[in-house]
XYZ file of C-alpha atoms in Angstrom:
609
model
C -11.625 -45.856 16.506
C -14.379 -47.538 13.876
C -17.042 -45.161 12.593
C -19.831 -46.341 14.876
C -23.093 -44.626 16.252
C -21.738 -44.561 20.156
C -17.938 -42.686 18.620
C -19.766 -40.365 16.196
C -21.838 -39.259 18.960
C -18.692 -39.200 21.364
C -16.421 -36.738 18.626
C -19.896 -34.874 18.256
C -19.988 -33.705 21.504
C -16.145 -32.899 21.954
C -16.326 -30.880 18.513
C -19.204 -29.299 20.079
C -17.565 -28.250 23.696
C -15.099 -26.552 21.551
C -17.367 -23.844 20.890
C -18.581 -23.579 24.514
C -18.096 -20.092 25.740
C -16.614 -21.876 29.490
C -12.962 -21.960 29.111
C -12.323 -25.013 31.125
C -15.247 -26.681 29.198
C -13.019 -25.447 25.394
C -10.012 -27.033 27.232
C -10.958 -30.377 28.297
C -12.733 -31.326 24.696
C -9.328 -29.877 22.995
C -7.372 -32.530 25.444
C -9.442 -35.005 24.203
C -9.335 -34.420 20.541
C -5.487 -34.210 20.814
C -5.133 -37.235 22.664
C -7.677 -39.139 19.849
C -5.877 -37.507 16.622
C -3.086 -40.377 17.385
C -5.994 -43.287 17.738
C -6.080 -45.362 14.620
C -9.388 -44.484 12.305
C -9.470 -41.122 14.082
C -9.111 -39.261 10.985
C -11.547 -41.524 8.775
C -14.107 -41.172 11.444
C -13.627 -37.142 11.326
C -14.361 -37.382 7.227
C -17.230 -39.633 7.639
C -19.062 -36.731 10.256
C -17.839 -34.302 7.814
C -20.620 -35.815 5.356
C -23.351 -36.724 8.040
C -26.289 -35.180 7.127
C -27.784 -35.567 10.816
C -24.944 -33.360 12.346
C -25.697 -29.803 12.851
C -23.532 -27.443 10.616
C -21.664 -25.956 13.137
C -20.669 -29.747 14.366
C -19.585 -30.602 10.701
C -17.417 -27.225 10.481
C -15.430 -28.083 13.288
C -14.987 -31.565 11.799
C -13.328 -29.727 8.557
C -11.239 -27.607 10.148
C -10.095 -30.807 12.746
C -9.684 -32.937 9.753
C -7.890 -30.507 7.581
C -5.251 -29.569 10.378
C -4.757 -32.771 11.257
C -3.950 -34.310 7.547
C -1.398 -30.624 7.488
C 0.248 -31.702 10.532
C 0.519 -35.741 10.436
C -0.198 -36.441 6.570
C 3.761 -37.055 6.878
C 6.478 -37.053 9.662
C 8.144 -33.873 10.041
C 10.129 -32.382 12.931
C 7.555 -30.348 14.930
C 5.089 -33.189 13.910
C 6.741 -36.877 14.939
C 3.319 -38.831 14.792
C 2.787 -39.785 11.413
C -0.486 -41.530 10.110
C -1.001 -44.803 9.881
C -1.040 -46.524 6.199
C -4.555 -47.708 7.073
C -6.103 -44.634 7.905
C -3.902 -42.694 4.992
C -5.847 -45.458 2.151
C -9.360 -45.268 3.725
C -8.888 -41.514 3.306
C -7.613 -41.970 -0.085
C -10.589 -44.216 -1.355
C -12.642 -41.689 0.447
C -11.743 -38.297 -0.482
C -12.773 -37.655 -4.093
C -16.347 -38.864 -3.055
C -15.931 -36.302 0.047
C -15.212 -33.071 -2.161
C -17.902 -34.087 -4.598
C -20.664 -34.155 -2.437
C -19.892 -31.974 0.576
C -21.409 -28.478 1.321
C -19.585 -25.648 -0.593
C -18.625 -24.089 2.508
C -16.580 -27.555 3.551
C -15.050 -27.614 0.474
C -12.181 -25.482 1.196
C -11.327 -27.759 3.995
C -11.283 -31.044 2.183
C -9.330 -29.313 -0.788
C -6.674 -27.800 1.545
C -6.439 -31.231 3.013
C -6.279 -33.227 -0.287
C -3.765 -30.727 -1.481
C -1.187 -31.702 1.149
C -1.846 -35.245 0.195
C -1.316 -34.590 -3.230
C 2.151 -33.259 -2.803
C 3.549 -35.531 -0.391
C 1.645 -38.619 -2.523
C 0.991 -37.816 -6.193
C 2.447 -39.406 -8.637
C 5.673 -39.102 -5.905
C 6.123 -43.273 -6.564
C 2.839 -43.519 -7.761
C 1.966 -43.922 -3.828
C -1.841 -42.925 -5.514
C -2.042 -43.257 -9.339
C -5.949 -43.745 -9.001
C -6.158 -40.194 -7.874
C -6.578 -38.567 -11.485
C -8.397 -40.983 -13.267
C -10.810 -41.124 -10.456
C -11.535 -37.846 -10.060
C -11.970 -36.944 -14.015
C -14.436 -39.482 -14.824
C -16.687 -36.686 -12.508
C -15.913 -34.277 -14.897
C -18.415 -35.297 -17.938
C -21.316 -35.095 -15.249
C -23.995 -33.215 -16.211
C -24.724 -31.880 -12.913
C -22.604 -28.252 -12.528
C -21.863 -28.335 -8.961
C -20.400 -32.146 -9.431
C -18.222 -30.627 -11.928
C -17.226 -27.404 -9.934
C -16.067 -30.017 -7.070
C -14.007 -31.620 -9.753
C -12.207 -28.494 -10.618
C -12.020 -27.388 -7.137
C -10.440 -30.623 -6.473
C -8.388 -30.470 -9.097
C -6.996 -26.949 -8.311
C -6.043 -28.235 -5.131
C -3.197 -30.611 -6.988
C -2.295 -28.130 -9.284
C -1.829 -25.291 -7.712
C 1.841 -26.179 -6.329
C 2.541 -25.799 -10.096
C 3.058 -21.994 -9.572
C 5.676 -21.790 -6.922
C 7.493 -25.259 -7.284
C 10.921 -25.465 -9.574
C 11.254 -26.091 -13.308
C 12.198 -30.205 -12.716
C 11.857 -33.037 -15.142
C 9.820 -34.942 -12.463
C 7.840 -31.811 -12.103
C 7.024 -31.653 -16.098
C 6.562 -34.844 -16.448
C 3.972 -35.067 -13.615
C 2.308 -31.753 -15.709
C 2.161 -34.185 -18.673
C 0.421 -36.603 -16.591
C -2.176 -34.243 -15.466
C -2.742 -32.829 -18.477
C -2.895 -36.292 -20.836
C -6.126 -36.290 -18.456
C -7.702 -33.620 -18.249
C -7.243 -30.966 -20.930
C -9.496 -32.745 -23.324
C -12.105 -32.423 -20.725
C -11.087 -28.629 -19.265
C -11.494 -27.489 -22.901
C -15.003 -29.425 -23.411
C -16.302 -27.965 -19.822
C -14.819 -24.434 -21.148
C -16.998 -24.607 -24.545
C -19.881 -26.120 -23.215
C -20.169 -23.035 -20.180
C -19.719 -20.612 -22.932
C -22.382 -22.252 -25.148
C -24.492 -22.114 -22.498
C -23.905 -19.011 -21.478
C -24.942 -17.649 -24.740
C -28.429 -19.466 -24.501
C -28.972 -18.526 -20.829
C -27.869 -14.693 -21.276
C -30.525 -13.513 -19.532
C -31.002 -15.906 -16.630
C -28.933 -14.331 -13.577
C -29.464 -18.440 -11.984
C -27.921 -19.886 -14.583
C -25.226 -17.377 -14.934
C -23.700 -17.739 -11.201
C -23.621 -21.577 -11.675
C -21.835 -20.779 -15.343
C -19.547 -18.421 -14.331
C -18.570 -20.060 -11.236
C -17.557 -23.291 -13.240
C -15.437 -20.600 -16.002
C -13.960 -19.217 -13.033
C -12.166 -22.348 -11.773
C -11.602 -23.285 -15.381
C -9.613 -20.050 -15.730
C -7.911 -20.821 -12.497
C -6.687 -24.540 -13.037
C -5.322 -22.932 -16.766
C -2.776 -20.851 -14.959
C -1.586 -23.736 -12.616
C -1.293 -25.415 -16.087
C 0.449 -22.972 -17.862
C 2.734 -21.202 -15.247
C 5.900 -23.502 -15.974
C 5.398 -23.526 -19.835
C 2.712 -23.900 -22.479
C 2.435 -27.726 -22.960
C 1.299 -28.763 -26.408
C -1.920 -29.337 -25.388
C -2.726 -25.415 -24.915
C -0.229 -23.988 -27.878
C -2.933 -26.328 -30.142
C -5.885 -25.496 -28.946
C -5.046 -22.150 -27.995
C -7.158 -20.083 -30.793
C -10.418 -21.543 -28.976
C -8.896 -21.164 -25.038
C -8.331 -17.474 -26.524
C -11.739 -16.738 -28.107
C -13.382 -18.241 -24.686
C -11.798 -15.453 -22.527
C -12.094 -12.923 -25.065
C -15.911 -13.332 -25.013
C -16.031 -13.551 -21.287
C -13.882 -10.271 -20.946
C -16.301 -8.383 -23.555
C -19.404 -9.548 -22.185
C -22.794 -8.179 -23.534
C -24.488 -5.214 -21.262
C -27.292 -6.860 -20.530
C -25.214 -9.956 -19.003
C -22.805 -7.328 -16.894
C -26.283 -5.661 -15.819
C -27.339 -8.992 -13.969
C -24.371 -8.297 -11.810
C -24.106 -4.865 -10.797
C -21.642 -3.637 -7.827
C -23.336 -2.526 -4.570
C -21.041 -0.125 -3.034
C -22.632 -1.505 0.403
C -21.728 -5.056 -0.635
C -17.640 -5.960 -0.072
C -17.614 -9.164 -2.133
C -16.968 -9.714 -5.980
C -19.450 -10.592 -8.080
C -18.946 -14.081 -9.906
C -19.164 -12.574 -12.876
C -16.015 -10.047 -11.974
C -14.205 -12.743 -10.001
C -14.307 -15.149 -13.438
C -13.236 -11.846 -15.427
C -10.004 -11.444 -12.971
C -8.909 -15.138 -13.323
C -9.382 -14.714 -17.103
C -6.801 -11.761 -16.807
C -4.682 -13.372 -14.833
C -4.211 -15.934 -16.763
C -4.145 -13.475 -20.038
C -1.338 -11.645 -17.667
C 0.692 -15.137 -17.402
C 0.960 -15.627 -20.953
C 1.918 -12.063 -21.410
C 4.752 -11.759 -18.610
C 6.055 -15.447 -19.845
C 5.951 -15.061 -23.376
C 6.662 -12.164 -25.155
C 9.368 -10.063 -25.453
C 10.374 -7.490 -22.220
C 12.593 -4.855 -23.822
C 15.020 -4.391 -20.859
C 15.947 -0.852 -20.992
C 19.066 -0.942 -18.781
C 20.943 -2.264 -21.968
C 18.827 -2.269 -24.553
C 18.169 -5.624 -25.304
C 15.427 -8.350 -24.869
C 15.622 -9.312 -21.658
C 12.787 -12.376 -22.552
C 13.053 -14.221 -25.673
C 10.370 -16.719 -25.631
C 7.900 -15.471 -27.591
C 4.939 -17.552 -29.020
C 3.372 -16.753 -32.376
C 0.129 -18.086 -31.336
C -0.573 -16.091 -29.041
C 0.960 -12.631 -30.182
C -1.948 -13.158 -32.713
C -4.417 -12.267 -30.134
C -2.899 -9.753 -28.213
C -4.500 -6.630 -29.968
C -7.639 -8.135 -29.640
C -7.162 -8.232 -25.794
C -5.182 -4.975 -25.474
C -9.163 -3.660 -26.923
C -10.720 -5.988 -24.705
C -9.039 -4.956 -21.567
C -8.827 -1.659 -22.505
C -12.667 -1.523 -22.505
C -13.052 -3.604 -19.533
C -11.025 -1.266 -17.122
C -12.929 2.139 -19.111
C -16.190 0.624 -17.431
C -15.429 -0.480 -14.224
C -15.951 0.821 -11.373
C -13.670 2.503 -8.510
C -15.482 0.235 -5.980
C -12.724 -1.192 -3.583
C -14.724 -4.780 -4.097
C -13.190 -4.267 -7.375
C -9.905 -3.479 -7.115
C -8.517 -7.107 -7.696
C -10.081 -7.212 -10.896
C -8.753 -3.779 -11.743
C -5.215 -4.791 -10.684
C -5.153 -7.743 -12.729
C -6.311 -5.821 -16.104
C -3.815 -2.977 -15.709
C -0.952 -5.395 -15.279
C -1.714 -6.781 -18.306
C -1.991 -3.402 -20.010
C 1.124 -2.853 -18.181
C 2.814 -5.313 -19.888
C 1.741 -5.563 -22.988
C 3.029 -1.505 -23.018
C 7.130 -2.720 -21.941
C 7.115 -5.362 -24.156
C 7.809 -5.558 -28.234
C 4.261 -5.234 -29.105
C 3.406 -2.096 -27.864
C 2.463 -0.865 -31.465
C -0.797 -2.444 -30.733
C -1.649 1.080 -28.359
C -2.967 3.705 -30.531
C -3.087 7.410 -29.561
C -6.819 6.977 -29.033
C -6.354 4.192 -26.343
C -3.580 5.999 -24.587
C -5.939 8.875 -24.310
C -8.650 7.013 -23.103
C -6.561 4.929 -20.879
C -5.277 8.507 -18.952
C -8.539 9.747 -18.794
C -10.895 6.728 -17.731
C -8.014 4.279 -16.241
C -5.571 6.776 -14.984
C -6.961 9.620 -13.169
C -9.826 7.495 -11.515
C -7.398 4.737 -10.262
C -5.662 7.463 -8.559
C -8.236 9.304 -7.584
C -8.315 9.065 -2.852
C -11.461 7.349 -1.754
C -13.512 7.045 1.304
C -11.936 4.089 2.005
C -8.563 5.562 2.053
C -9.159 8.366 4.028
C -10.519 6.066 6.764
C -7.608 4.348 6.544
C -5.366 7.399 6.942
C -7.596 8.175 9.891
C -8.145 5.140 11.342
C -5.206 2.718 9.965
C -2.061 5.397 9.778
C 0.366 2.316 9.984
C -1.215 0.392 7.214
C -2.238 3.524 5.014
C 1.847 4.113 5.618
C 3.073 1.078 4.453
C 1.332 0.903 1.157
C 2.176 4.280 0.622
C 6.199 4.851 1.605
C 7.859 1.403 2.155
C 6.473 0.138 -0.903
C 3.333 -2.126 0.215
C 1.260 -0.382 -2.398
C 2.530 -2.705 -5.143
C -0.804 -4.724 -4.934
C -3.427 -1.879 -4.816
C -4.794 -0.296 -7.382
C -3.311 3.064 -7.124
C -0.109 1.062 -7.011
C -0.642 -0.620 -10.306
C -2.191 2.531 -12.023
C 1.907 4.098 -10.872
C 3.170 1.259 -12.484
C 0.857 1.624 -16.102
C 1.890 5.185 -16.178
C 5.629 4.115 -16.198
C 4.902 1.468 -18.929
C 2.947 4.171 -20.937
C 6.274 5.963 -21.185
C 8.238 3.098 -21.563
C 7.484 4.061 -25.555
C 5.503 7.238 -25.370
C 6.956 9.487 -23.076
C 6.302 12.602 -24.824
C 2.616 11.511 -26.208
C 1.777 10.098 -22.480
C 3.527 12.894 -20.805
C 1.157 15.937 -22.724
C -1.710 13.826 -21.959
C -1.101 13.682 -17.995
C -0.151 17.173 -18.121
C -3.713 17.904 -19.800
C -5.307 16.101 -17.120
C -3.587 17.477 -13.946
C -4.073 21.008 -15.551
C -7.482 19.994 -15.422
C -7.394 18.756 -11.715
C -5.352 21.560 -10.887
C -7.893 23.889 -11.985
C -10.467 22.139 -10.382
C -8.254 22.423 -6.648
C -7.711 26.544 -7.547
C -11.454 27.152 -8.545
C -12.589 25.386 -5.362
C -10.077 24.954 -2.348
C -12.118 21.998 -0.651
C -11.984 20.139 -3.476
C -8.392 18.996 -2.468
C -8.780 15.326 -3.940
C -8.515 16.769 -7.503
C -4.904 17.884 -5.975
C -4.056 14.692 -4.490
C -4.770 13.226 -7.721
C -2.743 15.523 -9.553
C 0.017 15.010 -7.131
C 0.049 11.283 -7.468
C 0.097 11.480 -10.871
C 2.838 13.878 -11.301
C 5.027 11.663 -9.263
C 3.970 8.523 -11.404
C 4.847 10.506 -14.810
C 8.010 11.915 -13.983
C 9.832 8.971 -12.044
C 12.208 7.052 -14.478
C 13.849 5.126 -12.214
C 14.431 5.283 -8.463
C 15.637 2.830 -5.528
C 13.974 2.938 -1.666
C 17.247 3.902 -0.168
C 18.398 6.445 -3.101
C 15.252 8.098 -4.408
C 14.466 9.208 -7.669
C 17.624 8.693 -10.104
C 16.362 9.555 -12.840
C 13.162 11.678 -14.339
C 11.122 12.288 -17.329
C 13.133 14.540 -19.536
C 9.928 16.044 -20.714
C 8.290 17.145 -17.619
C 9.424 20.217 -15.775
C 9.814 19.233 -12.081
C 11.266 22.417 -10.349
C 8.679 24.781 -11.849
C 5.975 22.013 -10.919
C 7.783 21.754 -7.113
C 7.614 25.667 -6.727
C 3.769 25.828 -8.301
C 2.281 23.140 -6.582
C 4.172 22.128 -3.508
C 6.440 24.476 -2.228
C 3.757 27.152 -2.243
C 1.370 25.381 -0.014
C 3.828 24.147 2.463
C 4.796 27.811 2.303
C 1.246 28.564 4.154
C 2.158 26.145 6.739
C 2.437 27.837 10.227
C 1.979 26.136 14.115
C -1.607 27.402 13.896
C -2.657 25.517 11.161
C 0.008 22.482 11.262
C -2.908 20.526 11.686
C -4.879 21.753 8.488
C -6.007 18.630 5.531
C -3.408 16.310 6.610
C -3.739 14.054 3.756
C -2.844 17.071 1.386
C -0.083 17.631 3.655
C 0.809 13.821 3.594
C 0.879 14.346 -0.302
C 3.197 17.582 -0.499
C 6.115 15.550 2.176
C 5.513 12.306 0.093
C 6.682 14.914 -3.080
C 9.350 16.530 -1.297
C 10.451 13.001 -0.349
C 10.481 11.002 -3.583
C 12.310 14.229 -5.417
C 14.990 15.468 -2.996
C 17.797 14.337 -5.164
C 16.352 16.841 -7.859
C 15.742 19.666 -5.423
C 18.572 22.119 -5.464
C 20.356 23.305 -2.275
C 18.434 26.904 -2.499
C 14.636 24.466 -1.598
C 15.950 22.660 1.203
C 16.604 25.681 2.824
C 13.085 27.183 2.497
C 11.886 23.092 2.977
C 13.553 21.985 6.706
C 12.156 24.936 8.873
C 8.390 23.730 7.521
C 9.681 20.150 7.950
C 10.179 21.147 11.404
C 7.033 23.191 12.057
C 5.234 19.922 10.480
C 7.072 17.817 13.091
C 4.997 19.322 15.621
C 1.413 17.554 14.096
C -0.730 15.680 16.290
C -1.480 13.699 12.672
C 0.642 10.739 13.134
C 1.407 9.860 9.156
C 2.330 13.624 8.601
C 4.731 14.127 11.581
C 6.130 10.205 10.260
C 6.753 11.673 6.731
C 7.895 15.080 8.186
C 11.118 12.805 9.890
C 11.403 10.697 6.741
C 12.123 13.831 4.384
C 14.843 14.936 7.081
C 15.929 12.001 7.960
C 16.724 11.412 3.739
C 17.640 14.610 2.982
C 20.649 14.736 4.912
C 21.703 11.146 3.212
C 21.528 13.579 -0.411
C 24.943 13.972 -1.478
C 26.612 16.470 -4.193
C 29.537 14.284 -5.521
C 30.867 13.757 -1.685
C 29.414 16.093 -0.033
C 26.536 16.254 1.691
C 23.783 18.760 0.427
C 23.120 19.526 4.178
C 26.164 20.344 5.876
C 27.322 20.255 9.591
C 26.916 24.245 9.591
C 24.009 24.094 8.070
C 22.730 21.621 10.551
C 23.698 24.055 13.993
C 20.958 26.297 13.949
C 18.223 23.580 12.791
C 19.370 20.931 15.480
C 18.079 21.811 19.046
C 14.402 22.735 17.377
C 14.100 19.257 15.364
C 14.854 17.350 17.847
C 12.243 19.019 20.525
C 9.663 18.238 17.972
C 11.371 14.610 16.926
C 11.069 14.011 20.654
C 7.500 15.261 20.818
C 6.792 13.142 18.739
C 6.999 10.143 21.040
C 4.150 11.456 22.942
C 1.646 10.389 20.525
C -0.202 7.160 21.107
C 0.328 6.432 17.494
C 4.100 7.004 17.227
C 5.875 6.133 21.357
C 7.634 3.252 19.193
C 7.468 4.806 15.414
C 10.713 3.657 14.464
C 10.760 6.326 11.554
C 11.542 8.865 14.272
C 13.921 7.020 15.775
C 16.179 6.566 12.858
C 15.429 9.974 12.263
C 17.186 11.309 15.410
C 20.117 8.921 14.776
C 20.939 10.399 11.177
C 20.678 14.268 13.191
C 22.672 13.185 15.414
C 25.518 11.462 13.190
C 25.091 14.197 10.484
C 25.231 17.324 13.182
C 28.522 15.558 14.486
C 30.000 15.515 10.839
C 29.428 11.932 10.007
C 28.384 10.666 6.654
């Protein structure tokens, strides 16, 4: 298939019916590009319309996505995909491709990198089947035109981001060493020049996006670099890699001005999305190499730690530390946030955690703490609108990535070495919150706050099947349960089982993660509200309702179950007319929550385990 006029035109108008709203119009130009994806110079010709000015956009976005499924499925054989490319067509694309990233449209980029990233791993430097791919595409990197150079980075990400799943292999180091030989020299340069520039253009928002967007990819293809191990290349030049992210985590006001966050506007700012790589490449070199204390048994369960960069961890620990006390709650912000307090997080469980003063533990409950857990709108439309989401993040252990999740973790890392400091402080702020809930009953976020936070502080350690096994000697939990929990589920009656069901949500979720601490004596007063709560039209709280039963009778003193056959009798016909009922909501006919939760009645009313 050569590139001419007449077969441009042809693949123009087949990309084109493949947008056509007629279904048997989408169907017969899909037959026709499947039946041309096996034609020799098929996929050249799709690259060469990718860059064709003359095409509309829409024409040249089917193109990318054509081309970049096609060199995923028949790059190489495999054995869903038998047709493999031909050699001719795989070395015009080679020749080709660098030229193709550098000069398409941003928004085809992603296409052509995806594609040249399952080249690279099937190709590169696999016997040298393309040892022209590296040196070609860094001599783009000294160009003094920014988006030339972004394209360069972009492309280079694409080779090097296998880095961070594949397995620790000579080949695989020595292909590192490779990459590296070639580019650091010129990652570093690019890395000092933006912030050089940055400095002189600190007040021209223009500039900035084009800056930060190039700092941004820098930052990204330095963790594909690093992930495996610090090659010699970074451990000597790491004082100035260290100083360029510290400067771009404290940046001046009036730079973080030019890039405020719209709460109407769900995308991160460059300027935050650079900051994040930064951290996350700030949270690599802290999770890979400095010391973990393990506290199973005491000992270091990480030994490789690296002078050079221990050096600088104070001044990030500040840097970080006043990065999260400014930002925002805005969910557009979250992955920034997330990143930052795992690297607090870590830094706090490892050796160095002298580098926390009392003042930044303080700060870091009041300004990172309580407003990471703090509900938001988008939350509660996601407990309104989302229950099966909202449920996974929040009780099987999905919330691992959010930044409530993360803000759970830091408070278990603050105690880590200061359980007693970090424990009065929380206890000062949910107090606080506390008060806030008794002064002004509406203002039940302050409780759900309080509640999360409680949970966070006192866990020690805990398993999804067991619960809680252990607990913060230095909180009081049963005094907190009675206070706090037990007397508002105590209000519960069928007239108001449908009152603030995220409060409600929050209480269960309590009773839940602490059952192995509650005596005998609370899950008597507990099950008859677990059953009334059963009876909820509110899908999460009738779900959590049947999780707390369906748990509680797993508890166990020594052998013997906390909730006994007799104890079960009078309880059993009543749960399972509202376990039943539960069925009958939209939300929950196949909520397989309930369902185990009739099996365990059923086995534990019989007398089994």
């Amino acid at each position: 298939m050569e590139p001419t006029p007449e077969n441009m035109q042809h693949l123009s108008g087949f990309l084109g019916q493949t947008l056509s709203p007629d279904p048997a119009t989408r169907k017969g130009a899909e037959a026709q590009l499947t039946a041309a994806k096996v034609q020799p110079g098929y996929a050249p010709l799709l690259l060469k319309m990718i860059l064709q000015d003359g095409f509309p956009a829409e024409i040249r976005l089917q193109a990318a996505i054509q081309f970049k499924n096609l060199i995923n499925q028949h790059w190489t054989a495999s054995e869903t995909h038998d047709y493999c490319m031909s050699d001719g067509d795989k070395a015009s694309i080679k020749s080709e491709i660098v030229g193709a990233m550098l000069t398409a449209p941003e928004k085809l980029q992603p296409f052509l990198s995806e594609a040249l990233g399952t080249m690279s791993n099937a190709d590169f430097p696999l016997d040298q089947k393309w040892p022209e791919l590296m040196p070609q595409l860094m001599q783009h990197m000294d160009s003094s035109d920014p988006n030339v150079v972004q394209a360069t980075l972009r492309t280079t990400q694409a080779i090097t981001r296998k880095y961070r799943n594949a397995s620790h292999t000579d080949e695989l180091w020595n292909e590192i060493n490779m990459v590296l030989t070639l580019s650091h020299d010129r990652l570093l340069n690019t890395h000092k020049n933006c912030l050089s520039a940055m400095a002189a253009n600190a007040a021209n928002k223009q500039v900035l996006d084009t800056i930060f967007s190039t700092l941004e990819l820098v930052a990204r293809v330095f963790y594909d670099l690093n992930y495996q191990d610090i090659p010699a290349a970074f451990d000597d030049n790491l004082d100035v890699w260290m100083e360029g992210f510290r400067q771009l985590i404290c940046l001046p006001d009036a730079v973080k001005a030019l890039f405020p966050t719209s709460g109407d506007d769900d995308k991160l700012s460059i300027m935050h999305a650079m900051q994040r790589s930064v951290c996350e490449a700030l949270l690599l070199y802290a999770d890979k190499y400095i010391v973990i204390v393990d506290d199973t048994d005491n000992r270091s369960a990480r030994v490789d730690e690296r002078p050079v960069f221990q050096k600088h961890l104070g001044t990030f620990v500040e840097a970080v530390w006043g990065l999260l006390t400014h930002l925002g709650v805005q969910p557009q912000l979250d992955k920034l946030a997330v990143s930052a307090i795992r690297f607090l997080s870590s830094v706090l469980k490892g050796t160095h955690y002298s580098f926390f003063q009392p003042a930044h533990l303080e700060s870091i409950v009041a300004n990172v703490v309580v407003p990471g857990l703090r509900i938001r709108e988008s939350d509660e439309e996601d407990f309104e609108d989302n229950p099966l989401e909202y449920m996974q993040r929040d009780l099987e252990g999905g919330a691992s990535d959010t930044r409530r999740g993360v803000t759970c973790s830091l408070v278990n890392a603050m105690c880590s070495h200061f359980e007693e400091a970090a424990t009065q402080l929380c206890n000062k702020q949910m107090d606080a919150l506390m008060g806030l809930y008794a002064a002004n009953g509406t203002d039940w976020q302050s409780k759900d706050t309080a509640l999360y936070l409680f949970i966070a502080l006192a866990t020690k350690a805990e398993t999804k099947a067991r619960g809680v096994l252990s607990t913060n000697p230095h909180v009081n939990l049963i005094d907190f349960f009675q206070r706090h929990v037990l007397a508002d589920l105590q209000t519960v009656t069928a007239a108001n089982v449908s009152k603030n069901p995220i409060l409600m949500a929050d209480l269960l979720k309590f009773v839940l993660t602490f059952r192995n601490q509650l005596p005998k004596e609370a899950y008597g007063v507990v099950f008859p509200i677990l059953n009334i709560l059963l009876s909820s039209p509110d899908c999460i709280v009738h779900t959590y309702a049947a999780c707390c039963v369906e748990r509680m009778l797993t508890v166990k003193d020594g052998t013997v179950p906390r909730v006994t056959k007799a104890d079960i009798q009078p309880m059993l016909q009543p749960l399972l007319t509202n376990l039943f009922g539960c069925f009958e909501h939209e939300a929950s006919k196949e909520n397989p929550h309930i369902m185990k939760c009739v099996m365990r009645l059923v086995t534990a009313a019989e007398g089994g385990g």
